[in-house]
Short mmCIF file of C-alpha atoms in Angstrom, two decimals:
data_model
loop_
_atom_site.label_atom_id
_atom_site.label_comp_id
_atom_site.label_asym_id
_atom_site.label_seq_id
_atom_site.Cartn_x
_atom_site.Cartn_y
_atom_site.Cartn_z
CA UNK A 1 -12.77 -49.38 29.67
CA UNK A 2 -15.99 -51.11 29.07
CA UNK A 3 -17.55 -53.59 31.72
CA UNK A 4 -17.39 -57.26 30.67
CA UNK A 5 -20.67 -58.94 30.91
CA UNK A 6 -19.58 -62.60 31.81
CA UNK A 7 -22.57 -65.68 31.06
CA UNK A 8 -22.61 -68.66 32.36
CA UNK A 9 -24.31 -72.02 31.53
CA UNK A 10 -24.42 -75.64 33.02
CA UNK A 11 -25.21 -79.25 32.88
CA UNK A 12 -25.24 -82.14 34.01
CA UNK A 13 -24.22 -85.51 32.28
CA UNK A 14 -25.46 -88.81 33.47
CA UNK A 15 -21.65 -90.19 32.03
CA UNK A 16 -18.09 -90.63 33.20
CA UNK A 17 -15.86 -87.39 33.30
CA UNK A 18 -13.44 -89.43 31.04
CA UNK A 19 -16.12 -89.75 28.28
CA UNK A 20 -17.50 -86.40 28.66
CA UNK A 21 -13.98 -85.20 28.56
CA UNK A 22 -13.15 -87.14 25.31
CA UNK A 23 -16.29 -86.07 23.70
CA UNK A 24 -16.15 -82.41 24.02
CA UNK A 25 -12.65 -82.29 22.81
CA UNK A 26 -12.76 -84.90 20.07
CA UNK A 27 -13.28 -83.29 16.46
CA UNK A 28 -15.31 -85.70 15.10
CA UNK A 29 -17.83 -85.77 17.82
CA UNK A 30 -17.54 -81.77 18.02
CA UNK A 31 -19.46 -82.12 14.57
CA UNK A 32 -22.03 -84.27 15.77
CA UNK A 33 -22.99 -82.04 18.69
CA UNK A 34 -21.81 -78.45 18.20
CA UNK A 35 -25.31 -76.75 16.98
CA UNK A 36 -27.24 -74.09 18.85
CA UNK A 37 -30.65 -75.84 16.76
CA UNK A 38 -31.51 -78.19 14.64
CA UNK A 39 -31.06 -76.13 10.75
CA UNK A 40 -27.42 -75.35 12.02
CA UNK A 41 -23.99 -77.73 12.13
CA UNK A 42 -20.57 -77.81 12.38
CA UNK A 43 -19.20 -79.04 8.77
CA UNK A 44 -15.58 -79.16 10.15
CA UNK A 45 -13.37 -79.37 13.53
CA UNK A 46 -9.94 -79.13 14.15
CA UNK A 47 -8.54 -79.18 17.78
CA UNK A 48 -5.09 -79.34 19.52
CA UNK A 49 -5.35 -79.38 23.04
CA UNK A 50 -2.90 -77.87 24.81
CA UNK A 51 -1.34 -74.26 26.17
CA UNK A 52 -1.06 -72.62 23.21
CA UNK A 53 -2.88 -74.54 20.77
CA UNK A 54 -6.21 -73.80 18.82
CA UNK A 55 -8.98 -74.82 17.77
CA UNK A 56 -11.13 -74.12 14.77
CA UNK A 57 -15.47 -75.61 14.25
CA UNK A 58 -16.83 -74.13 11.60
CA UNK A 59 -20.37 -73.83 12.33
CA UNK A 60 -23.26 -73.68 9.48
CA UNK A 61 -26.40 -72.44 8.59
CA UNK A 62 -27.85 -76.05 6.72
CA UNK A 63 -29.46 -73.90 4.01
CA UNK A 64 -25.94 -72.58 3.46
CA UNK A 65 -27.39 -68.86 4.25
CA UNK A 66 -24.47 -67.98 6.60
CA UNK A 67 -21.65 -69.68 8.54
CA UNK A 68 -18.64 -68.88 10.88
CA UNK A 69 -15.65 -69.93 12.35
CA UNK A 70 -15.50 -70.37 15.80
CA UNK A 71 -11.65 -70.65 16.92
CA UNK A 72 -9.39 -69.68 19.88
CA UNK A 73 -6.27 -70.35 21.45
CA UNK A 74 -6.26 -72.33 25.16
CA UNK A 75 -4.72 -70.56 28.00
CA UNK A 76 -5.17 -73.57 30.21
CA UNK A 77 -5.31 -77.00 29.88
CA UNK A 78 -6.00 -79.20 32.94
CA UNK A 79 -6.95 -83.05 32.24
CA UNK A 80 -10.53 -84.01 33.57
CA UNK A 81 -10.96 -80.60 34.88
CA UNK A 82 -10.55 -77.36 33.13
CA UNK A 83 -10.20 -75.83 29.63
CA UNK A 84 -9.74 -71.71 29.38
CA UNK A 85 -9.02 -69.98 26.03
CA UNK A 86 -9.16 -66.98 23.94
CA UNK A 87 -11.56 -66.79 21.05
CA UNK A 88 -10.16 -64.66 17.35
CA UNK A 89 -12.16 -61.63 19.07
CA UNK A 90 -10.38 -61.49 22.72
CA UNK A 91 -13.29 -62.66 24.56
CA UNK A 92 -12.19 -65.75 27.18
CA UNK A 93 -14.29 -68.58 28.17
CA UNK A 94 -13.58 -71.26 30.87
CA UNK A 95 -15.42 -74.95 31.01
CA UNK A 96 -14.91 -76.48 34.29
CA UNK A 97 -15.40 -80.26 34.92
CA UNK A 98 -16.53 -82.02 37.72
CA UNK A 99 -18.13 -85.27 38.96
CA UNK A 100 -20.31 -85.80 41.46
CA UNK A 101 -22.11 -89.16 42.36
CA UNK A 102 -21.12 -91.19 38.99
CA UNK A 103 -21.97 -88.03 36.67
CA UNK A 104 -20.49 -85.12 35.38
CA UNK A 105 -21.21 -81.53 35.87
CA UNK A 106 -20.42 -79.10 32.76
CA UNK A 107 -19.83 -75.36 33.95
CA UNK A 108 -19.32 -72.82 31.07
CA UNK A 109 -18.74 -69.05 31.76
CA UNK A 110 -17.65 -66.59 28.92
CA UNK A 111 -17.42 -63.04 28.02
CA UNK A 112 -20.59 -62.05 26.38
CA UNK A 113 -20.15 -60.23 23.15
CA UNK A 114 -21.71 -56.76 22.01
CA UNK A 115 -24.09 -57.60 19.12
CA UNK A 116 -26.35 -59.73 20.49
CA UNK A 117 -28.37 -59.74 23.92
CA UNK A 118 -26.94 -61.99 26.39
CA UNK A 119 -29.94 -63.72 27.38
CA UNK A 120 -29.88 -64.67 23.61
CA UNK A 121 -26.36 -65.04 23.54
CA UNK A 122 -27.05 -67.61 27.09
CA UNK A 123 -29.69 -69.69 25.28
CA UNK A 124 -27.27 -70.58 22.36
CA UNK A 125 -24.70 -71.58 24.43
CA UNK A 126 -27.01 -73.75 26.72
CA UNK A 127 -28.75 -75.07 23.53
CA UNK A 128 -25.43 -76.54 22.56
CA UNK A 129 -24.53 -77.69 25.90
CA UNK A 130 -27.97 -79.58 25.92
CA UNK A 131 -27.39 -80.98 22.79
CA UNK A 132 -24.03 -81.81 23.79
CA UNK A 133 -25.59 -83.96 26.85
CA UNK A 134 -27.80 -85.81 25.04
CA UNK A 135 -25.14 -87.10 22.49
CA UNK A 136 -22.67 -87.58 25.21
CA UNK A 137 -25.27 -89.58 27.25
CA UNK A 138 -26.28 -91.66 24.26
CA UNK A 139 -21.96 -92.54 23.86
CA UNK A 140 -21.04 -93.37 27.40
CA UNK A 141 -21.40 -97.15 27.31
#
């Protein structure tokens, strides 16, 4: 059996844990936030979380040159805390939550996959954690 390389990214948000929390799991925020760069976007977000529900962005090239869906199935759901799931392919991810001194600290680690070099693979994933900061940042009032 192959070796599993496992990435991991984090952040910090200068914003409540509830906020960030409602945010990242919020469709119609996911669409404002979920982009690795600028020419890319999610165009649609559906999200049911709980054990055993799923989730489906479907994430854009803006020229309309190539898109995907990006969809799994949580494994575990813990309020203010943790989400784990199961993307289409197998691969898992866990986010972990936590707050420290007023803001909240974003902790991503997920199985890298095969195409792609994971120090690209690491700087997509960050790119959309930044991005996610900023707009999270900007909606904490």
């Amino acid at each position: 059996m192959e070796q599993v390389t496992r990435i991991t990214v984090e952040g910090v948000a200068n914003a409540s844990l509830v906020n960030v929390w409602k945010v990242w799991n919020t469709p119609s925020d996911i669409m404002k936030w979920n982009t690795p760069a600028p020419d890319w976007h999610t165009t649609s977000s559906e999200n049911d979380l709980r054990v055993g529900g799923k989730f489906k962005n479907r994430m854009e090239a803006k020229d309309g040159s190539f898109g995907f869906d990006f969809e799994g199935i949580y494994d575990r759901v813990e309020l203010y805390k943790e989400i784990t799931y199961t993307m289409s392919d197998g691969r898992t991810v866990t986010t972990l939550f936590t707050s420290e001194n007023g803001k909240a600290l974003i902790t991503t680690t997920f199985d890298a996959e095969t195409e792609n070099d994971p120090e690209f693979q690491k700087q997509g994933w960050q790119a959309i954690l930044q991005n996610f900061i900023k707009y999270v940042e900007s909606t904490d009032l």
